[in-house]
PDB file of C-alpha atoms in Angstrom:
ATOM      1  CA  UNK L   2     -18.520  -2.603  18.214  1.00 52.00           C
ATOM      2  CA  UNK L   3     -15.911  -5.159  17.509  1.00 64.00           C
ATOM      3  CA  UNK L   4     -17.386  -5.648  13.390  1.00 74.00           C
ATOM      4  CA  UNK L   5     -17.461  -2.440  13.304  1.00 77.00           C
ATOM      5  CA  UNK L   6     -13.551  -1.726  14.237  1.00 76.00           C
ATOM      6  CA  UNK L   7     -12.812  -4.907  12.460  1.00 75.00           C
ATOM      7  CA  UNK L   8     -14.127  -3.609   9.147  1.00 76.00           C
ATOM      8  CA  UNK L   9     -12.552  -0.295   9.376  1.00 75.00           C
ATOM      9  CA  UNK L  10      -9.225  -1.602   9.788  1.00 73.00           C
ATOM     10  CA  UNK L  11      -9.445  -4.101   7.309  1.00 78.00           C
ATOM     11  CA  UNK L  12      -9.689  -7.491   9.150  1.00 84.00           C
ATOM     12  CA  UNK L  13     -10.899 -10.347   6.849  1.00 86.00           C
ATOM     13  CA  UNK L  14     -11.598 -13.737   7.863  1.00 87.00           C
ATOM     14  CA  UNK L  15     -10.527 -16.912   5.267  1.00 88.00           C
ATOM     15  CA  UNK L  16     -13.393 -19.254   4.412  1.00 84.00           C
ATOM     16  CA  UNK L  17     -14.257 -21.969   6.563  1.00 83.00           C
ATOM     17  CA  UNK L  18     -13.277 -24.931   4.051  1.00 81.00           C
ATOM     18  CA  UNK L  19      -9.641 -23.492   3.663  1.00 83.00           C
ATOM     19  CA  UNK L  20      -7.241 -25.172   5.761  1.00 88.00           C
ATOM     20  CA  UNK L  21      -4.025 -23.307   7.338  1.00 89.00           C
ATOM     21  CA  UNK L  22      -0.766 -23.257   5.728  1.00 92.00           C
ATOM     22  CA  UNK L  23       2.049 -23.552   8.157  1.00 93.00           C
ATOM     23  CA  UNK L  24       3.872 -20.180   8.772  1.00 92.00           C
ATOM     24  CA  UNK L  25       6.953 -21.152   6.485  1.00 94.00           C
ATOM     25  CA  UNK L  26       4.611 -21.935   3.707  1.00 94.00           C
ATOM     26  CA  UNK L  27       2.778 -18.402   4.167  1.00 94.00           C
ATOM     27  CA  UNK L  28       5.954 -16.652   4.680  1.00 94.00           C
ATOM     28  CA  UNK L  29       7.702 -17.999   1.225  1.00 94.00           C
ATOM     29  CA  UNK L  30       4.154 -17.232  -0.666  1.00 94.00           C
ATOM     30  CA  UNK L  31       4.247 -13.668   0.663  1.00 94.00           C
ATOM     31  CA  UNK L  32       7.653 -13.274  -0.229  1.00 93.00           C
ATOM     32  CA  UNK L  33       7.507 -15.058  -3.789  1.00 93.00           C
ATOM     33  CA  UNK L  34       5.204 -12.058  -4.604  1.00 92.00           C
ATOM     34  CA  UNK L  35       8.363  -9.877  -5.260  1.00 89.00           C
ATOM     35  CA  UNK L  36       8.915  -9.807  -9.053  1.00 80.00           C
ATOM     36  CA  UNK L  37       5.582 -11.092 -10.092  1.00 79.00           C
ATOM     37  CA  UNK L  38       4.137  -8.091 -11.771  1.00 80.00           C
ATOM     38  CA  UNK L  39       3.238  -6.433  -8.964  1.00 83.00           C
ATOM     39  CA  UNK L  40       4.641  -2.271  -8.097  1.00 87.00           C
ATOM     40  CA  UNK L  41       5.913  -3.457  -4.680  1.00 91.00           C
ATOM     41  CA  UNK L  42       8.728  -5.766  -2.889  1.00 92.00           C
ATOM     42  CA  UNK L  43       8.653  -7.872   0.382  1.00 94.00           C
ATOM     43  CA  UNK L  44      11.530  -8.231   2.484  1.00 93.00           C
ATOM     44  CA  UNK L  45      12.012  -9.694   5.624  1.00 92.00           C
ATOM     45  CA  UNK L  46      11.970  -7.024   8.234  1.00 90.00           C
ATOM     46  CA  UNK L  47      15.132  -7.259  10.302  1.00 79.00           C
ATOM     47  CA  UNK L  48      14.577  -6.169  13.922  1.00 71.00           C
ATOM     48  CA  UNK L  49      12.051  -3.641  13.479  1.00 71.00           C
ATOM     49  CA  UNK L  50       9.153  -5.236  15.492  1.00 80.00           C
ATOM     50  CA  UNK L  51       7.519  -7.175  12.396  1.00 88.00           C
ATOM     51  CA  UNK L  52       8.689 -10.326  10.513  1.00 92.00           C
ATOM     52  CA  UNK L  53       7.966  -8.791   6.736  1.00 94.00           C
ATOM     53  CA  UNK L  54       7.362  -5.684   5.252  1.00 95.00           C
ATOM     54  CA  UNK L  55       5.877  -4.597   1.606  1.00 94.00           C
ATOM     55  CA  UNK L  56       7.374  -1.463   0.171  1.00 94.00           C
ATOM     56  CA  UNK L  57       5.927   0.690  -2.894  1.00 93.00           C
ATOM     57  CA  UNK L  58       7.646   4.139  -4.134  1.00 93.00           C
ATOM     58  CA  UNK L  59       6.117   6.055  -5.906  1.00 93.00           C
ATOM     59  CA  UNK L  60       7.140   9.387  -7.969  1.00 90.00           C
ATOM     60  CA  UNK L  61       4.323  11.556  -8.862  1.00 89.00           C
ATOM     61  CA  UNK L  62       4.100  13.689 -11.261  1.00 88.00           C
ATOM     62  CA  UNK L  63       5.184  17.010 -11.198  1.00 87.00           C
ATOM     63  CA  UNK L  64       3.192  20.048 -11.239  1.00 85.00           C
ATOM     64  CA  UNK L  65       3.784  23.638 -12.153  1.00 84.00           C
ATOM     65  CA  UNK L  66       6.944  24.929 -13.926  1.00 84.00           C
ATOM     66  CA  UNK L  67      10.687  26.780 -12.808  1.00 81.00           C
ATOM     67  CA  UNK L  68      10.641  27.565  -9.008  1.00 80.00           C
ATOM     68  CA  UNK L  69       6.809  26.478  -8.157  1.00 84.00           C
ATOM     69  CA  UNK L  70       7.217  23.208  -9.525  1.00 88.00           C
ATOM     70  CA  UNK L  71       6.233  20.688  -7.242  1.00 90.00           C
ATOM     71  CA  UNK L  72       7.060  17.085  -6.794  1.00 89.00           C
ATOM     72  CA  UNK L  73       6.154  13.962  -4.790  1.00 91.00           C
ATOM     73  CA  UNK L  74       7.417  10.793  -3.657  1.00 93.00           C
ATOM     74  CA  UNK L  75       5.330   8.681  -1.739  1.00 94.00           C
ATOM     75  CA  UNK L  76       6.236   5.596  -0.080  1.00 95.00           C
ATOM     76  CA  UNK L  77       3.695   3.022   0.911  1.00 95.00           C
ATOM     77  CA  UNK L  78       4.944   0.309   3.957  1.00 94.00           C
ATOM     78  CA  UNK L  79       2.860  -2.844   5.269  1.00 94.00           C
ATOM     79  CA  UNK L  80       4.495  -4.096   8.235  1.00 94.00           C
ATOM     80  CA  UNK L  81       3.433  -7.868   8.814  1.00 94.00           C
ATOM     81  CA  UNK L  82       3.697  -9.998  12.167  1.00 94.00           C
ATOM     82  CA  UNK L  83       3.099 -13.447  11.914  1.00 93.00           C
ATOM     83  CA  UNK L  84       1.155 -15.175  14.694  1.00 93.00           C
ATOM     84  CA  UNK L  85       1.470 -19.109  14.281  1.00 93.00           C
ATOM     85  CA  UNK L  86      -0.490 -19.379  16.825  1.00 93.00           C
ATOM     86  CA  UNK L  87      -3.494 -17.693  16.236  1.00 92.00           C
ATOM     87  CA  UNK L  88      -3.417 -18.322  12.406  1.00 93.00           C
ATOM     88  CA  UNK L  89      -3.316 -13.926  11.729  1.00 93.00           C
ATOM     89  CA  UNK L  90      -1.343 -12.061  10.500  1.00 94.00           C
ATOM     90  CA  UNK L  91      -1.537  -8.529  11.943  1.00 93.00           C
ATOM     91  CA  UNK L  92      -0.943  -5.682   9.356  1.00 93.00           C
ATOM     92  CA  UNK L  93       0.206  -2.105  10.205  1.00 92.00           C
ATOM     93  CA  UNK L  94       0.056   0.496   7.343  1.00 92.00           C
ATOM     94  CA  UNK L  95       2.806   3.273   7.073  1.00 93.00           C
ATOM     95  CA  UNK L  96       3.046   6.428   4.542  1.00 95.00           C
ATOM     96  CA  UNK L  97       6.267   8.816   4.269  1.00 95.00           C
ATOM     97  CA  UNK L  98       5.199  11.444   1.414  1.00 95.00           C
ATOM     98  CA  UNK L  99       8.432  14.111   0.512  1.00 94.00           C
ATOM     99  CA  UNK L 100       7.512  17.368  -1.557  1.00 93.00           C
ATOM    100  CA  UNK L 101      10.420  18.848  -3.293  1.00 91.00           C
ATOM    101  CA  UNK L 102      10.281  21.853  -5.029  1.00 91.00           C
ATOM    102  CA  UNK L 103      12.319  23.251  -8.030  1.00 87.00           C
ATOM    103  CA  UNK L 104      13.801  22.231 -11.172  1.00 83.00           C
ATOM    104  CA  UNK L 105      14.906  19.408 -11.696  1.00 81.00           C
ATOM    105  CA  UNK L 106      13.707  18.964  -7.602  1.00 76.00           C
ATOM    106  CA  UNK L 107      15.753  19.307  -5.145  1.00 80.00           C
ATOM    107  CA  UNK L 108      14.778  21.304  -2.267  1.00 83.00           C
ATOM    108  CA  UNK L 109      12.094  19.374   0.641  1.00 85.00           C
ATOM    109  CA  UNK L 110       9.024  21.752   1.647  1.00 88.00           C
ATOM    110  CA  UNK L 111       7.230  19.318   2.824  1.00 90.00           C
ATOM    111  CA  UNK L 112       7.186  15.833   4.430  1.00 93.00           C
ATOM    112  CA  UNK L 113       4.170  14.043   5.594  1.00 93.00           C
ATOM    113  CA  UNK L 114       3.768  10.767   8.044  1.00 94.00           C
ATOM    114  CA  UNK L 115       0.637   8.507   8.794  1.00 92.00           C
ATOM    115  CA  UNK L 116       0.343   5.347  10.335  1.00 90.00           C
ATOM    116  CA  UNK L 117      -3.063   3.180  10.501  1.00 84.00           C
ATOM    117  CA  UNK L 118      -5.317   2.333   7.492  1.00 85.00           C
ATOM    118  CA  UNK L 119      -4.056   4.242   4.753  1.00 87.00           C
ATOM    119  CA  UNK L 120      -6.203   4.644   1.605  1.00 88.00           C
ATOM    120  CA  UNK L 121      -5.009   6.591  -1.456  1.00 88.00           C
ATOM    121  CA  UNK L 122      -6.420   6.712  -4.483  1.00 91.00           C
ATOM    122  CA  UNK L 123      -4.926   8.883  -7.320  1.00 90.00           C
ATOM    123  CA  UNK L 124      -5.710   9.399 -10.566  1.00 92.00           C
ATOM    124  CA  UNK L 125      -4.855  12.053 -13.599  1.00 90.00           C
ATOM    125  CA  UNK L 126      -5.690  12.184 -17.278  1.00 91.00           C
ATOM    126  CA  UNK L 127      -4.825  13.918 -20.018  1.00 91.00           C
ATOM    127  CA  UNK L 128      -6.201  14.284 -23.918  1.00 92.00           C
ATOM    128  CA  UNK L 129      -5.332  13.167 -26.909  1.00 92.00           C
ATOM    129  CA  UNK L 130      -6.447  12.669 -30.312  1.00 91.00           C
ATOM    130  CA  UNK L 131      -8.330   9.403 -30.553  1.00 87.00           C
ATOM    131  CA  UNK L 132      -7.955   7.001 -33.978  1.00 90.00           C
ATOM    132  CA  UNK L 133     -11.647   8.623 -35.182  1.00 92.00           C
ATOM    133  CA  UNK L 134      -9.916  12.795 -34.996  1.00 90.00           C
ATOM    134  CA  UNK L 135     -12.167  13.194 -31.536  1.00 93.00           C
ATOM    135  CA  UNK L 136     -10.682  14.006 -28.438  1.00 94.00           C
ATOM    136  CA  UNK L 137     -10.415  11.745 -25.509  1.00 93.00           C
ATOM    137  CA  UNK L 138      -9.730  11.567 -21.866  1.00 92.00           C
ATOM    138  CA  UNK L 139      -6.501   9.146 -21.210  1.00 91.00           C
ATOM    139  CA  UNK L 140      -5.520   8.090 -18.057  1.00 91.00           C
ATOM    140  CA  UNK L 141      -1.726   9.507 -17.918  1.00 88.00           C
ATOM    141  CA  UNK L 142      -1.032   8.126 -14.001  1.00 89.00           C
ATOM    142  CA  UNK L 143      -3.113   6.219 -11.226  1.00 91.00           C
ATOM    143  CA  UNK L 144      -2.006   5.374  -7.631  1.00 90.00           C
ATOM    144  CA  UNK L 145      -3.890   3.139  -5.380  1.00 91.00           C
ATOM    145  CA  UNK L 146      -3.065   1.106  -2.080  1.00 89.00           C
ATOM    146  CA  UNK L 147      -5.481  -1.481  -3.087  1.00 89.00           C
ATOM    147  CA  UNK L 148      -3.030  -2.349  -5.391  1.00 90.00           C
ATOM    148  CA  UNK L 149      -0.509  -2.730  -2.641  1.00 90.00           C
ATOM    149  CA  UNK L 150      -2.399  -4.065   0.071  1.00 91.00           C
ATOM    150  CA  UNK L 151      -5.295  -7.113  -1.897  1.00 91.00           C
ATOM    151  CA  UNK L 152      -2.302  -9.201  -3.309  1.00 93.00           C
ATOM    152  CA  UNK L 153      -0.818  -9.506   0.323  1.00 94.00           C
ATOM    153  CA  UNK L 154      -4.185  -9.836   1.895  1.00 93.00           C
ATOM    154  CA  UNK L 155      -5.373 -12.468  -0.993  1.00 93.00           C
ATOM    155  CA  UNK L 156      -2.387 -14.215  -0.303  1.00 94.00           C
ATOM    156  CA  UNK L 157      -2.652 -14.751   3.319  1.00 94.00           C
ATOM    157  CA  UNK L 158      -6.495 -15.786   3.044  1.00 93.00           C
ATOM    158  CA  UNK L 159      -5.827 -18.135   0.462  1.00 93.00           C
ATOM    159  CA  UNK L 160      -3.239 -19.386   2.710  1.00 94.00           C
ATOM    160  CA  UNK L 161      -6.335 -19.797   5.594  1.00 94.00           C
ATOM    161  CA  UNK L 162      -5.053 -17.270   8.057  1.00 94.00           C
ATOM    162  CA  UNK L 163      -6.153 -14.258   9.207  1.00 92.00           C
ATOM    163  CA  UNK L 164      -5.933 -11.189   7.711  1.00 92.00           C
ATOM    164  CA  UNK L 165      -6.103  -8.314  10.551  1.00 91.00           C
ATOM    165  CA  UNK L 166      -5.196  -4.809  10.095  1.00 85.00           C
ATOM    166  CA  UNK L 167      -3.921  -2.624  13.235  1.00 82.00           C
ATOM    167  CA  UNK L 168      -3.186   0.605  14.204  1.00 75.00           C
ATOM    168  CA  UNK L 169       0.795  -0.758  15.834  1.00 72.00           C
ATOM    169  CA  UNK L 170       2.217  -3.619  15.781  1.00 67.00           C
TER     170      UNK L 170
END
């Protein structure tokens, strides 16, 4: 049962030939990733039960028009502990997602929370008229976590620590 829970949370194990960074060194690379093309941050995390935490916010699109339109901001958390000790880092995965409705948006009708493994993958496309007169699909926005969560979990195997996901920190 334990591979089995291990892979649904997302715990990966670096290769045996990789030898462990100390913590300082895998705390600076996780926090060097800020600014380096990817659509997230890391901060420290200052008394909140983790040592660093990657945020992503993200504005959707809207949908609909006048009073029904609809609009949502999602924002994507990875709260990291590091364990010197054990050579892991332990990963908790938080979501806040705010609808507002109007226009321009103002009023909240909705507000969703999740904690755990989050996965979200979104994509939408439009048409337009290709260089040949045809019509093509064109991918107008795309959100997903993998893009969040592989650079910090890429980082800390490369690193030769433990990468294990929980449900709490």
């Amino acid at each position: 049962m334990g591979r089995l829970w291990d892979r649904y949370l997302g715990t990966m194990r670096p290769d045996g030939g990789v030898p462990a960074a100390p913590a300082t060194e895998l705390r600076a690379a996780l926090l060097a990733l800020t600014g380096t093309g990817v659509p997230f941050g890391v901060r420290e995390a200052s008394g909140e039960g983790a040592h660093l935490v990657a945020e992503w916010r993200v504005v959707e699109p809207a949908t609909g028009s006048g009073a029904t339109r609809r609009q949502v901001e999602r924002t994507f958390k990875v709260w990291m502990r590091l364990l010197p000790e054990e050579r892991e880092v332990r990963a908790m995965d938080e979501q806040w997602a705010v609808t507002r409705a109007g226009n321009p948006p103002g009023r909240t009708v909705q507000r969703e929370h999740g904690r755990g493994p989050i996965r979200h993958v979104q994509k939408e496309w439009t048409f337009e008229k290709g260089p040949d007169g045809r019509r093509r699909k064109v991918e107008s926005f795309r959100l997903d976590t993998r893009d969040l969560k592989h650079p910090l979990r890429d980082t800390v195997l490369a690193a030769g620590w433990t990468w294990r996901g929980t449900r709490r920190l």
